[in-house]
mmCIF file of C-alpha atoms in Angstrom:
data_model
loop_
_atom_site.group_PDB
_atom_site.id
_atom_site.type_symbol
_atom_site.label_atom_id
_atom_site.label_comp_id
_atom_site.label_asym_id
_atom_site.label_seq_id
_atom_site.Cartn_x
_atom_site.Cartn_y
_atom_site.Cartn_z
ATOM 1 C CA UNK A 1275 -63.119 4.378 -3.846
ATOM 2 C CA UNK A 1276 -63.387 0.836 -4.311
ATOM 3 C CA UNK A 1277 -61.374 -1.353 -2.059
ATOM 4 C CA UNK A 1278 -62.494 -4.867 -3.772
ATOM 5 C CA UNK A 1279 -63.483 -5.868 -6.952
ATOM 6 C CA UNK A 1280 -64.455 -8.472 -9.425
ATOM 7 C CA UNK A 1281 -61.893 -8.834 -12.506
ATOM 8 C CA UNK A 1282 -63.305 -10.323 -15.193
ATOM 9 C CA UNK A 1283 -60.954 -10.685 -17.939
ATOM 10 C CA UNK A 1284 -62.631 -12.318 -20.832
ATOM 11 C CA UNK A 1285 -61.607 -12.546 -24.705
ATOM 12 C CA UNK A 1286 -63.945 -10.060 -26.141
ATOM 13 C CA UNK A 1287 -64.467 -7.535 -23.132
ATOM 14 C CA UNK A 1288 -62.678 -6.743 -19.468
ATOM 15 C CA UNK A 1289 -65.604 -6.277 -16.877
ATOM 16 C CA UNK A 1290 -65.115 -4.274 -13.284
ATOM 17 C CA UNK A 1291 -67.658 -4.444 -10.390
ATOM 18 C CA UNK A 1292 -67.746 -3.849 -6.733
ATOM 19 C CA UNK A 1293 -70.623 -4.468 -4.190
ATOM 20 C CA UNK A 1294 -70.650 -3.232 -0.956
ATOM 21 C CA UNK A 1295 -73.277 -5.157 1.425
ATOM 22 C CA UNK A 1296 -76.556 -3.799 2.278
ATOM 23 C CA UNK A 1297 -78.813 -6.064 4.375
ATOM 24 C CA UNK A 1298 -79.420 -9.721 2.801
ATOM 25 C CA UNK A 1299 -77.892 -8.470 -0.397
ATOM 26 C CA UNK A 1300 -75.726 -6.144 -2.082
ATOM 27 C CA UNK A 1301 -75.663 -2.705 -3.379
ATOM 28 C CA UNK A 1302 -73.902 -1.528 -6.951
ATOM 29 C CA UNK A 1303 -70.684 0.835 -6.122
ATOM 30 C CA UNK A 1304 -69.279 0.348 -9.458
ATOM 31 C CA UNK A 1305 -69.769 -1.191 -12.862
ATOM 32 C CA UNK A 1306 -67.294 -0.264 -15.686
ATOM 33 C CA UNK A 1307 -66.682 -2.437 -19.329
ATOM 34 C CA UNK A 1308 -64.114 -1.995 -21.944
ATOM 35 C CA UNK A 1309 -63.534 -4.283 -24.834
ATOM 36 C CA UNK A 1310 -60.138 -6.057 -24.906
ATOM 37 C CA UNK A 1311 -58.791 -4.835 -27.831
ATOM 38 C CA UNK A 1312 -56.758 -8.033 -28.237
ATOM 39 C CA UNK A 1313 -58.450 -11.106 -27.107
ATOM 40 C CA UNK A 1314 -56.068 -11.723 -25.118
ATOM 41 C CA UNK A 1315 -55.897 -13.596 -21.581
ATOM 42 C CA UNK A 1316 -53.455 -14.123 -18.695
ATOM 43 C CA UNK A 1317 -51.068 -17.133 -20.097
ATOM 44 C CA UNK A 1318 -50.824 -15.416 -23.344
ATOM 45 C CA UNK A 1319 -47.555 -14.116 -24.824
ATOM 46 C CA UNK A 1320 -45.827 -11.477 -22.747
ATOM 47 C CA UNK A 1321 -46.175 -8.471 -25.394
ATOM 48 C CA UNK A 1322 -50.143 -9.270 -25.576
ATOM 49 C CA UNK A 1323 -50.509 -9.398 -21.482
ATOM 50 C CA UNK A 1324 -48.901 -6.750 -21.340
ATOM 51 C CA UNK A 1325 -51.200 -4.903 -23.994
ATOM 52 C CA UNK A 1326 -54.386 -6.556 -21.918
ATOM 53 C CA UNK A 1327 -53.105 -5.277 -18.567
ATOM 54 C CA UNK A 1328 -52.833 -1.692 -20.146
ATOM 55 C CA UNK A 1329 -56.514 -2.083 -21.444
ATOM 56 C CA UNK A 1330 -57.625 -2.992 -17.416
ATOM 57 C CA UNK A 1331 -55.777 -0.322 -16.160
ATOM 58 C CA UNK A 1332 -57.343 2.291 -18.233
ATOM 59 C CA UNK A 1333 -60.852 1.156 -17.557
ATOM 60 C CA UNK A 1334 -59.982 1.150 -13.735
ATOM 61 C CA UNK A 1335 -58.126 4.458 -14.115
ATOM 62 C CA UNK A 1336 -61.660 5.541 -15.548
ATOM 63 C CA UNK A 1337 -63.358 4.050 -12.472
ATOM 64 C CA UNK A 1338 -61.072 6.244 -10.307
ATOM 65 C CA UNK A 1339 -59.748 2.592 -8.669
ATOM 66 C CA UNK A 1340 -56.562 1.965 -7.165
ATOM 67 C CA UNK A 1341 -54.621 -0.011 -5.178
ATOM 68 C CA UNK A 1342 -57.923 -2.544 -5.640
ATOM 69 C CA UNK A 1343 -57.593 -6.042 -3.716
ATOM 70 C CA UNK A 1344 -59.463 -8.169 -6.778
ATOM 71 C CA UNK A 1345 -60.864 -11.733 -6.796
ATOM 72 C CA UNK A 1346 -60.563 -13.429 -10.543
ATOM 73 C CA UNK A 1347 -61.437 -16.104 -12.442
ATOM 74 C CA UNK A 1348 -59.932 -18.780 -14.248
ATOM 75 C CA UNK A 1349 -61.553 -20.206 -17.913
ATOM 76 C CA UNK A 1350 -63.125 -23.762 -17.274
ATOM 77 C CA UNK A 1351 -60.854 -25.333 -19.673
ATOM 78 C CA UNK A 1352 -57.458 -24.371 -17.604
ATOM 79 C CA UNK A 1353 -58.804 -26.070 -14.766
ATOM 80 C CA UNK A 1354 -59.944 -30.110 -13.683
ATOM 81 C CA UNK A 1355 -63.471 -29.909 -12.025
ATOM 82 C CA UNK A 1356 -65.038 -33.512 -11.187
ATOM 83 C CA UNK A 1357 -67.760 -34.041 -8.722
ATOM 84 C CA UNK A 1358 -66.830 -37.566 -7.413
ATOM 85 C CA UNK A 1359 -68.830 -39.824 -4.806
ATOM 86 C CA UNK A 1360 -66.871 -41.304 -2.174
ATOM 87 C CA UNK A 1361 -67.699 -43.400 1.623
ATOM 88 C CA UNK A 1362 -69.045 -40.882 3.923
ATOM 89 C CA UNK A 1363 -65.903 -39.839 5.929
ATOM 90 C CA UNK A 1364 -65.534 -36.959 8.499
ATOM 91 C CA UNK A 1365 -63.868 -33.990 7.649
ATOM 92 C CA UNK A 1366 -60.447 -34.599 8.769
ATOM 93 C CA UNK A 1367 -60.524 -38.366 6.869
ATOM 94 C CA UNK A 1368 -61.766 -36.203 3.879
ATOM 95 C CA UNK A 1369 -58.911 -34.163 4.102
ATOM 96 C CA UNK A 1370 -56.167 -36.860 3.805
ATOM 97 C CA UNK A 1371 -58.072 -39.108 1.328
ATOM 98 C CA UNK A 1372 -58.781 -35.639 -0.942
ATOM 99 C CA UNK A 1373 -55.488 -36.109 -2.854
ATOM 100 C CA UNK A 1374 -55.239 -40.042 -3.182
ATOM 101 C CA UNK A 1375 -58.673 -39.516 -4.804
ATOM 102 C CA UNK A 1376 -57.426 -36.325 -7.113
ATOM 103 C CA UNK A 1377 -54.566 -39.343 -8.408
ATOM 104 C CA UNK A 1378 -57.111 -40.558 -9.966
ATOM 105 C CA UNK A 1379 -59.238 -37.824 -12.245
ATOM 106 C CA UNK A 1380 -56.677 -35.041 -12.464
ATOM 107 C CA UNK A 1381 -54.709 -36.047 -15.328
ATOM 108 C CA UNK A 1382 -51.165 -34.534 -14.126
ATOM 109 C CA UNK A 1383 -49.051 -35.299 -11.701
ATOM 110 C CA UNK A 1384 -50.409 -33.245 -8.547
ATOM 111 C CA UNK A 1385 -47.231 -31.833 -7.316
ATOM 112 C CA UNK A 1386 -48.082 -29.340 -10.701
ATOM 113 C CA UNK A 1387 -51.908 -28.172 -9.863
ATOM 114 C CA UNK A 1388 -53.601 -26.779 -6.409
ATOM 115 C CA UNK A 1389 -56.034 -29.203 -5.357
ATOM 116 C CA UNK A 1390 -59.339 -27.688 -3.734
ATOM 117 C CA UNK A 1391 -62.281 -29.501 -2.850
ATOM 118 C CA UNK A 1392 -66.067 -28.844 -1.396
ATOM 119 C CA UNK A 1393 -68.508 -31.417 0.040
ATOM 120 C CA UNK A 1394 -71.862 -31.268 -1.803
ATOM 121 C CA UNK A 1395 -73.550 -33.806 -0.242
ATOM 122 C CA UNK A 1396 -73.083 -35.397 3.261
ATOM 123 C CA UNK A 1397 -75.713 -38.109 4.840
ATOM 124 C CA UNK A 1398 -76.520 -38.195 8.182
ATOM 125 C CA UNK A 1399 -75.097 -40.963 10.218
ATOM 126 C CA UNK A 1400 -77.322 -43.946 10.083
ATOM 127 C CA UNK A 1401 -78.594 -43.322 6.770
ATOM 128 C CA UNK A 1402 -78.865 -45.794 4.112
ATOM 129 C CA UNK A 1403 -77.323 -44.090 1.495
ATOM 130 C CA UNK A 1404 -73.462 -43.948 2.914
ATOM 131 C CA UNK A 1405 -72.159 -41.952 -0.043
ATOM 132 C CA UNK A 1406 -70.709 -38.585 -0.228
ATOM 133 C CA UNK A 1407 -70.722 -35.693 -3.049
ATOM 134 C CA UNK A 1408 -67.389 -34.117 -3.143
ATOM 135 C CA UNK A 1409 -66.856 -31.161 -5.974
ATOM 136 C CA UNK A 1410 -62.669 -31.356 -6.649
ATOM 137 C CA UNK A 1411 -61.058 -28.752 -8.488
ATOM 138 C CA UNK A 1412 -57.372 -28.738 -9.625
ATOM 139 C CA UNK A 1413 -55.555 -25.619 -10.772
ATOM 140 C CA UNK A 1414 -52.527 -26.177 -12.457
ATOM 141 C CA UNK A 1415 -49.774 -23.928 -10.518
ATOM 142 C CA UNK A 1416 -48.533 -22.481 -13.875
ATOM 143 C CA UNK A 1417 -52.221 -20.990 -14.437
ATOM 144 C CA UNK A 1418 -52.185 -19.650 -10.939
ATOM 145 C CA UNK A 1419 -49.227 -17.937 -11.135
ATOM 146 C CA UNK A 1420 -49.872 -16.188 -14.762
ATOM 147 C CA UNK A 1421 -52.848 -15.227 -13.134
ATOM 148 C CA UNK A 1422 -50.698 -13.545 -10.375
ATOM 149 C CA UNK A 1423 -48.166 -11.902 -12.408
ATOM 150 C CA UNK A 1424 -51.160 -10.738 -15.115
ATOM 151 C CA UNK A 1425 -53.054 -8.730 -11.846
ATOM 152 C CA UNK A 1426 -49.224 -7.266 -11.151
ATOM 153 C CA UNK A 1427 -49.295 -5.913 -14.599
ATOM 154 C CA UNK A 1428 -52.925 -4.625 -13.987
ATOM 155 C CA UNK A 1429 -51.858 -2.547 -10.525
ATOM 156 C CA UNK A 1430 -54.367 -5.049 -8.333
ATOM 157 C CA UNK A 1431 -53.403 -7.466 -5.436
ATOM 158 C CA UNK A 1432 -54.757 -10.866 -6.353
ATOM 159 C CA UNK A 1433 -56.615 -11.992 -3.272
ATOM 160 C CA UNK A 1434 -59.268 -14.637 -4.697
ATOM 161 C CA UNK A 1435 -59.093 -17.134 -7.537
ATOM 162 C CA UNK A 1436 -61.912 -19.483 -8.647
ATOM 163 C CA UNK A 1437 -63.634 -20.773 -11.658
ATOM 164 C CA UNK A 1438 -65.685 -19.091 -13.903
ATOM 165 C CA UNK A 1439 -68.812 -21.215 -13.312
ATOM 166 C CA UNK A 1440 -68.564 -21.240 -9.797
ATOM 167 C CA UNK A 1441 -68.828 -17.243 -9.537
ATOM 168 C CA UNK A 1442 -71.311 -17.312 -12.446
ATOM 169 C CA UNK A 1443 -73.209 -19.724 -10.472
ATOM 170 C CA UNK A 1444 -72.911 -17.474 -6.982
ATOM 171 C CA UNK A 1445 -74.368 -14.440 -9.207
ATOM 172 C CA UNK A 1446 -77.192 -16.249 -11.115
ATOM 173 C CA UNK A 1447 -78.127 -18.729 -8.802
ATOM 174 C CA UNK A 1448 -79.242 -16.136 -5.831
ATOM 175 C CA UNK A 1449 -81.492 -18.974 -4.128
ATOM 176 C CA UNK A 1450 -79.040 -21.529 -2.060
ATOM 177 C CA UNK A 1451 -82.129 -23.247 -0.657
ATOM 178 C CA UNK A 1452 -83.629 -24.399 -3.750
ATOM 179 C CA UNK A 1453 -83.378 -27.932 -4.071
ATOM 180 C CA UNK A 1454 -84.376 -28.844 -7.499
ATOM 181 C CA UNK A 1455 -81.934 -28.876 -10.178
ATOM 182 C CA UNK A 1456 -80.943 -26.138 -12.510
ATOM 183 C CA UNK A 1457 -78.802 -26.128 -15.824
ATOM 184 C CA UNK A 1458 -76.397 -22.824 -15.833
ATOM 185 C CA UNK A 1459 -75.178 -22.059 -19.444
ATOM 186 C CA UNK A 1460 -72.813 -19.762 -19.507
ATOM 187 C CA UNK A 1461 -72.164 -18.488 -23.458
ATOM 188 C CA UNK A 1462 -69.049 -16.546 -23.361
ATOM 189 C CA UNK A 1463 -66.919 -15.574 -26.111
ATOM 190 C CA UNK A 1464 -64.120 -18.383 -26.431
ATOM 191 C CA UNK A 1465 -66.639 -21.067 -24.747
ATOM 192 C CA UNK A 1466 -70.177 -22.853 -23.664
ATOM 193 C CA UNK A 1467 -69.995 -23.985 -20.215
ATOM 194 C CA UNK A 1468 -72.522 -26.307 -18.544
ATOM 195 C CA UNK A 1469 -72.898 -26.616 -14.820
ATOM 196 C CA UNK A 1470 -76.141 -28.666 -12.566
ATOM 197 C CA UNK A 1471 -76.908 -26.189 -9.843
ATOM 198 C CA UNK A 1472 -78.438 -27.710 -6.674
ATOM 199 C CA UNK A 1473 -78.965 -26.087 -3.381
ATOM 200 C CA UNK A 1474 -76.536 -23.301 -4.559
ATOM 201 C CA UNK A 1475 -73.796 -25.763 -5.357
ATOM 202 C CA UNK A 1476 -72.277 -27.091 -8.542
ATOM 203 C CA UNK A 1477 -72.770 -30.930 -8.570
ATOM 204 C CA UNK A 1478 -71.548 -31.370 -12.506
ATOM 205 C CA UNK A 1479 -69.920 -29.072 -14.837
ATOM 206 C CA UNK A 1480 -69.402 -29.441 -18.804
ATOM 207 C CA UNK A 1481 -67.353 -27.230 -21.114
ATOM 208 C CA UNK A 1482 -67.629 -27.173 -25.120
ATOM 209 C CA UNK A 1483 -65.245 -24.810 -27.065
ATOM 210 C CA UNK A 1484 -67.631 -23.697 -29.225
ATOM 211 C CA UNK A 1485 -68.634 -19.832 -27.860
ATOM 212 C CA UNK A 1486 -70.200 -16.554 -29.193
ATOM 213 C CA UNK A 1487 -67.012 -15.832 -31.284
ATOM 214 C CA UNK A 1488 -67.318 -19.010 -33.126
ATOM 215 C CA UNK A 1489 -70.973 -17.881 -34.735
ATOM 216 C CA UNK A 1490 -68.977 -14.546 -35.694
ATOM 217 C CA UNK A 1491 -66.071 -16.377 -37.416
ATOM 218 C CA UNK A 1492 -69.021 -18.659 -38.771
ATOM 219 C CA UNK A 1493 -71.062 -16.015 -40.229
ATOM 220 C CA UNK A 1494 -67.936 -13.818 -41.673
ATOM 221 C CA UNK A 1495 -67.521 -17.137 -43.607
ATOM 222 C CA UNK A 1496 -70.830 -17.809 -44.662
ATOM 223 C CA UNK A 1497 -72.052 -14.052 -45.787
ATOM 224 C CA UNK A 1498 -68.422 -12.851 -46.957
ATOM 225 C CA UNK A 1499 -68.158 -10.203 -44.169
ATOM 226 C CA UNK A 1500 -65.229 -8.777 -42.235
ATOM 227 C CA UNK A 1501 -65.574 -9.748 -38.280
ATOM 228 C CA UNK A 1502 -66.495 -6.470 -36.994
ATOM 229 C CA UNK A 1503 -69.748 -6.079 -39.465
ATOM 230 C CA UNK A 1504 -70.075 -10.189 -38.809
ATOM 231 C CA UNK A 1505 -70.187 -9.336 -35.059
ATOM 232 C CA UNK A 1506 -72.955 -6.819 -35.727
ATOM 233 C CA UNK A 1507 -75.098 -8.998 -37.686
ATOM 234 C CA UNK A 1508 -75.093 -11.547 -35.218
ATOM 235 C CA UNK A 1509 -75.754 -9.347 -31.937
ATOM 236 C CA UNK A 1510 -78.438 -7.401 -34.439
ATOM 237 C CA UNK A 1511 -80.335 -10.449 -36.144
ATOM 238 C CA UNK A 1512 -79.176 -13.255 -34.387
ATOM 239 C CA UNK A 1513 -81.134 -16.361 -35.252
ATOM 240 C CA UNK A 1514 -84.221 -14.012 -36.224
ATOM 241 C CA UNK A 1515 -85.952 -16.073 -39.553
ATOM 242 C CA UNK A 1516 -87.876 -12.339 -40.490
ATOM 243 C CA UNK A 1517 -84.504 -10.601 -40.714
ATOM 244 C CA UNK A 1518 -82.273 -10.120 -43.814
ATOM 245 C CA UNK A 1519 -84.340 -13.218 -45.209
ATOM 246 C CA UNK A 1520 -83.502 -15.544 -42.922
ATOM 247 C CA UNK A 1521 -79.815 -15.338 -44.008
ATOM 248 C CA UNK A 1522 -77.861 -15.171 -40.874
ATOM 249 C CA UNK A 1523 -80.303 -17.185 -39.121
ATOM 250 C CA UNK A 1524 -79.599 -19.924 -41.732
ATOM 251 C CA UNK A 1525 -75.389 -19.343 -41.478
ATOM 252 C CA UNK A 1526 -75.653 -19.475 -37.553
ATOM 253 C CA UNK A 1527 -78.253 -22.566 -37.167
ATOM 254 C CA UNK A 1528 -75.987 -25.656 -37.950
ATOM 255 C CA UNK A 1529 -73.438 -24.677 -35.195
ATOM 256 C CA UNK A 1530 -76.049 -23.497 -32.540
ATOM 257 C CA UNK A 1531 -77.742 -27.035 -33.716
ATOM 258 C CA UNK A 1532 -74.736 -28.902 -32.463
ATOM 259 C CA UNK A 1533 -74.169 -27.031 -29.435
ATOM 260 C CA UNK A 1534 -77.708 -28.078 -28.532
ATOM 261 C CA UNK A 1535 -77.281 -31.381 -29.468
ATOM 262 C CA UNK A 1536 -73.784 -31.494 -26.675
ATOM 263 C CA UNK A 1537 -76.146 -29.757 -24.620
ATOM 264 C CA UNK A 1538 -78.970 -32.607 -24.536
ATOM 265 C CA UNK A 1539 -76.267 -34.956 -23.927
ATOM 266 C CA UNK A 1540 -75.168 -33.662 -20.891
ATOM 267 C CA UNK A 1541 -78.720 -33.339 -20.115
ATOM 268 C CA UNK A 1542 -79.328 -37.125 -20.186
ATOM 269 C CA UNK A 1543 -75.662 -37.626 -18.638
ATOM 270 C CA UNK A 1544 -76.936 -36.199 -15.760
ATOM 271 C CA UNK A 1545 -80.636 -37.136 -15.630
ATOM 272 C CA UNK A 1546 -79.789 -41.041 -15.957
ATOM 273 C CA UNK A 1547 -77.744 -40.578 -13.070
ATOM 274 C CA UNK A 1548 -80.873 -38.494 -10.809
ATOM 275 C CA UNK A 1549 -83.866 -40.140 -12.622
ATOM 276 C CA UNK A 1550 -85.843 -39.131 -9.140
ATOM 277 C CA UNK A 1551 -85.231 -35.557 -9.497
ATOM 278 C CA UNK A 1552 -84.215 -34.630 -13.493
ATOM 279 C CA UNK A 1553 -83.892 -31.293 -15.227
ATOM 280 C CA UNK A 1554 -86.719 -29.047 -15.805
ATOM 281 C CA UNK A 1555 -85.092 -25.257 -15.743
ATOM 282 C CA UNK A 1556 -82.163 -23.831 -18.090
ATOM 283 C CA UNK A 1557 -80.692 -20.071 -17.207
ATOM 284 C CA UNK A 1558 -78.251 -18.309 -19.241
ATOM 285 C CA UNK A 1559 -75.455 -16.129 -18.891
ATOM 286 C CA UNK A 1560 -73.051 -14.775 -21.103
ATOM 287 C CA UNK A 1561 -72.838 -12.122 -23.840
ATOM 288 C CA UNK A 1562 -73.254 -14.421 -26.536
ATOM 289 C CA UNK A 1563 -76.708 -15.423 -24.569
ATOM 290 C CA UNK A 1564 -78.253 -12.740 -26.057
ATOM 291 C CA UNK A 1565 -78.339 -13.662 -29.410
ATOM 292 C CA UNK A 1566 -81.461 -12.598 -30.724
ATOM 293 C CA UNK A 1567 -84.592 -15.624 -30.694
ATOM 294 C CA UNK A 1568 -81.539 -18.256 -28.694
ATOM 295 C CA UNK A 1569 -83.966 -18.502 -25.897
ATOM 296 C CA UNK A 1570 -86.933 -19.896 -27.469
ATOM 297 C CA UNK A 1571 -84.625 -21.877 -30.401
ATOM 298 C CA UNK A 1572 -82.914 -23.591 -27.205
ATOM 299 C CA UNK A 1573 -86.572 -24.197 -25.135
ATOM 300 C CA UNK A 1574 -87.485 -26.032 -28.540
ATOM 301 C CA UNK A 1575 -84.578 -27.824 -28.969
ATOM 302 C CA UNK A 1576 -84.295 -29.085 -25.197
ATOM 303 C CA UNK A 1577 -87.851 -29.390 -24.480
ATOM 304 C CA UNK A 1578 -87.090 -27.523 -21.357
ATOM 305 C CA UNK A 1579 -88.009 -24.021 -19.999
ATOM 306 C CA UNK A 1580 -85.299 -21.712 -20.914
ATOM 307 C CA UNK A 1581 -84.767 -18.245 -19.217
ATOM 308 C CA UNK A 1582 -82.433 -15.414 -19.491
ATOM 309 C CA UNK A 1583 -80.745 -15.038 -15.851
ATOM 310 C CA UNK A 1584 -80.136 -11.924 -13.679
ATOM 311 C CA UNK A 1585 -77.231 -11.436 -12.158
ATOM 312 C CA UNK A 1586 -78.343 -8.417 -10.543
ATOM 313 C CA UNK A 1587 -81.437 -10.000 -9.106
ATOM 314 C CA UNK A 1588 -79.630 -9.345 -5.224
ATOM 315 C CA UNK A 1589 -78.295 -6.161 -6.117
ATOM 316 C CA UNK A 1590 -79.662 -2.730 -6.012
ATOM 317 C CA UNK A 1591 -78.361 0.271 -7.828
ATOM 318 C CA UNK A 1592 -76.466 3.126 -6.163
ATOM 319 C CA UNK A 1593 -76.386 7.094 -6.477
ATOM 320 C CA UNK A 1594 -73.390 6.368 -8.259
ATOM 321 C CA UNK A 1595 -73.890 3.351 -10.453
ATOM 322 C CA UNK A 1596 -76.792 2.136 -12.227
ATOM 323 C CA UNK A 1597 -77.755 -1.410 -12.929
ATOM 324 C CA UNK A 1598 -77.075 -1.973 -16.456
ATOM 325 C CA UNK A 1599 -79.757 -3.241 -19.325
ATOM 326 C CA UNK A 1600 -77.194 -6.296 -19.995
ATOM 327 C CA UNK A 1601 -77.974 -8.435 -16.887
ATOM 328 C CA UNK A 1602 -75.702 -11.625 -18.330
ATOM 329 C CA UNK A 1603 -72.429 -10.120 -19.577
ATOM 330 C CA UNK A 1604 -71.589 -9.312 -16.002
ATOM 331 C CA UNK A 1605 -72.536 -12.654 -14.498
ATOM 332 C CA UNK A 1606 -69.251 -13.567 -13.872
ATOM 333 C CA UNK A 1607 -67.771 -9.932 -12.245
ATOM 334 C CA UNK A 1608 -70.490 -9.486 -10.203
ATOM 335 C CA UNK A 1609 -70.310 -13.187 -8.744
ATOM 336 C CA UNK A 1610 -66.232 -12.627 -8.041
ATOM 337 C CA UNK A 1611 -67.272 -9.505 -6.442
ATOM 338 C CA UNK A 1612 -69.792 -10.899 -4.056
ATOM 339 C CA UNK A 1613 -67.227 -13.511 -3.200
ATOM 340 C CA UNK A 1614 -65.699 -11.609 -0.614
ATOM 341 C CA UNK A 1615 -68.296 -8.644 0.839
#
């Protein structure tokens, strides 16, 4: 029975995995999805929680899990994440400057939000360059402890809590060494998040609220069609120009055209700032990543390669679970489950 996992609770679906270690990765113990029949996350109203948490504990109850120790995630937009450059200072000076530097980017008073931080980049001593890359993250304590009361609900001890993109990035971003830049987009449901992966850590993140459910509510609009059948013309045709002639291609294009335009300008954000070392590698994640012809729409658009990730690419299947088709949905689960093995 599974002793850890990886909650992810996300609008359209709740996702279960746990690892178990095996050599220099990780082997599959078990995989379980649901969809969350409400759309629904921890914060919202009591009576819908409470309907969520009965959804997770079903699918675990499936999964023959309890008494699970879990590591979750919170959305990118309940959180402050700024990578900020700072004198080179030792760890313990790092420490007591942290939260006179948080004053200034986390836009609440800090006595309401958990400040966390991680050094990105450190210079030697006696190097010319005598700036630091520090990645800060507030929570605000209100999020945290929804979070802990929503896990109650679900039967599950709470033992890890991190951002989205950060697990996403630990799951599709298997190579820690690799020093050239990579753009993660992560298309979930609710939202498009951007982060700059380098040398397996973040070093800037993005969010736009535009996600996969937007192109469903768009294309119920457009073609007149309730939200479930919208749903499955969008995961079916996608932005296909041969398929039901051109039609939902045509419905979806003008929002995935401004999503790609937010996306280029995050691109140049960042490569005006690292003109020695820009951009030249997109990966996905996300359910709504698989939107039928996104890849090669989005490798036009950015003038970039563009690639479908894997966040199974450390992790071999088990005599009891099976690595699924759908490598990208479970991009965030599978990175809060490696977390802690």
């Amino acid at each position: 029975m599974a002793r850890f996992i990886g909650l992810d609770i996300g609008s359209f679906s709740i996702k279960v995995v746990a690892l178990s270690k095996k050599g220099q990765g990780f082997r599959l113990e078990t995989i379980g999805i649901a969809l969350n029949p409400y759309g629904a996350r921890p914060g919202a109203d009591d009576a819908s929680q409470t309907r969520v948490a009965e959804a997770v504990k079903k699918l675990l109850s499936d999964l023959k899990i309890a008494g699970a120790k879990a590591a979750m995630a919170l959305a990118e937009s309940q959180v402050y994440t700024k990578v900020i450059v700072m004198p080179v200072l030792s760890d313990s000076e790092l420490a007591s400057a942290i939260h006179w530097e948080a004053e200034q980017y986390v836009p609440v008073p800090l006595d309401q939000v958990n400040i966390d931080y991680e050094v990105i980049s450190r210079p030697e001593k006696g190097s010319a360059d005598q700036k630091m890359e520090v990645l800060l993250v507030g929570a605000p304590k209100t999020a945290v402890k929804q979070m802990a009361q929503f896990s109650e609900k679900c039967g599950v001890e709470l033992v890890s809590l991190e951002t989205e993109l950060i697990a996403v990035s630990r799951s599709m971003i298997p190579d820690t060494n690799e020093p050239a830049p990579i753009m993660l987009v992560h298309l979930g449901s609710s939202s498009t998040d951007i982060a700059v992966v380098k040398s397996g850590m973040l070093v800037f993140t993005h969010s736009l609220e535009s996600g996969g459910s937007a192109l469903t509510r768009v294309l119920a609009n457009e073609l007149g069609l309730e939200f479930p059948q919208a749903e499955e013309y969008k995961r079916s045709y996608g932005l296909d120009p041969s398929q039901l002639e051109g039609k939902v291609r045509e419905s979806l294009f003008p929002l995935v055209e401004r999503n790609f335009s937010d996306m280029k300008k995050a691109l140049s954000y960042y490569n005006s700032a690292h003109q020695e070392e820009p951009i030249k590698r997109v990966v996905l994640s996300g359910g709504a990543a698989l939107l039928p012809e996104l890849v090669s729409a989005m490798a036009e658009s950015l003038a970039l390669e563009v690639v479908l990730g894997n966040a199974f690419v450390r992790v071999e299947p088990s005599e009891h679970a099976s690595i699924p088709g759908d490598t990208v949905s479970f991009a965030t689960a599978v990175g809060l489950a490696m977390k802690e093995v």
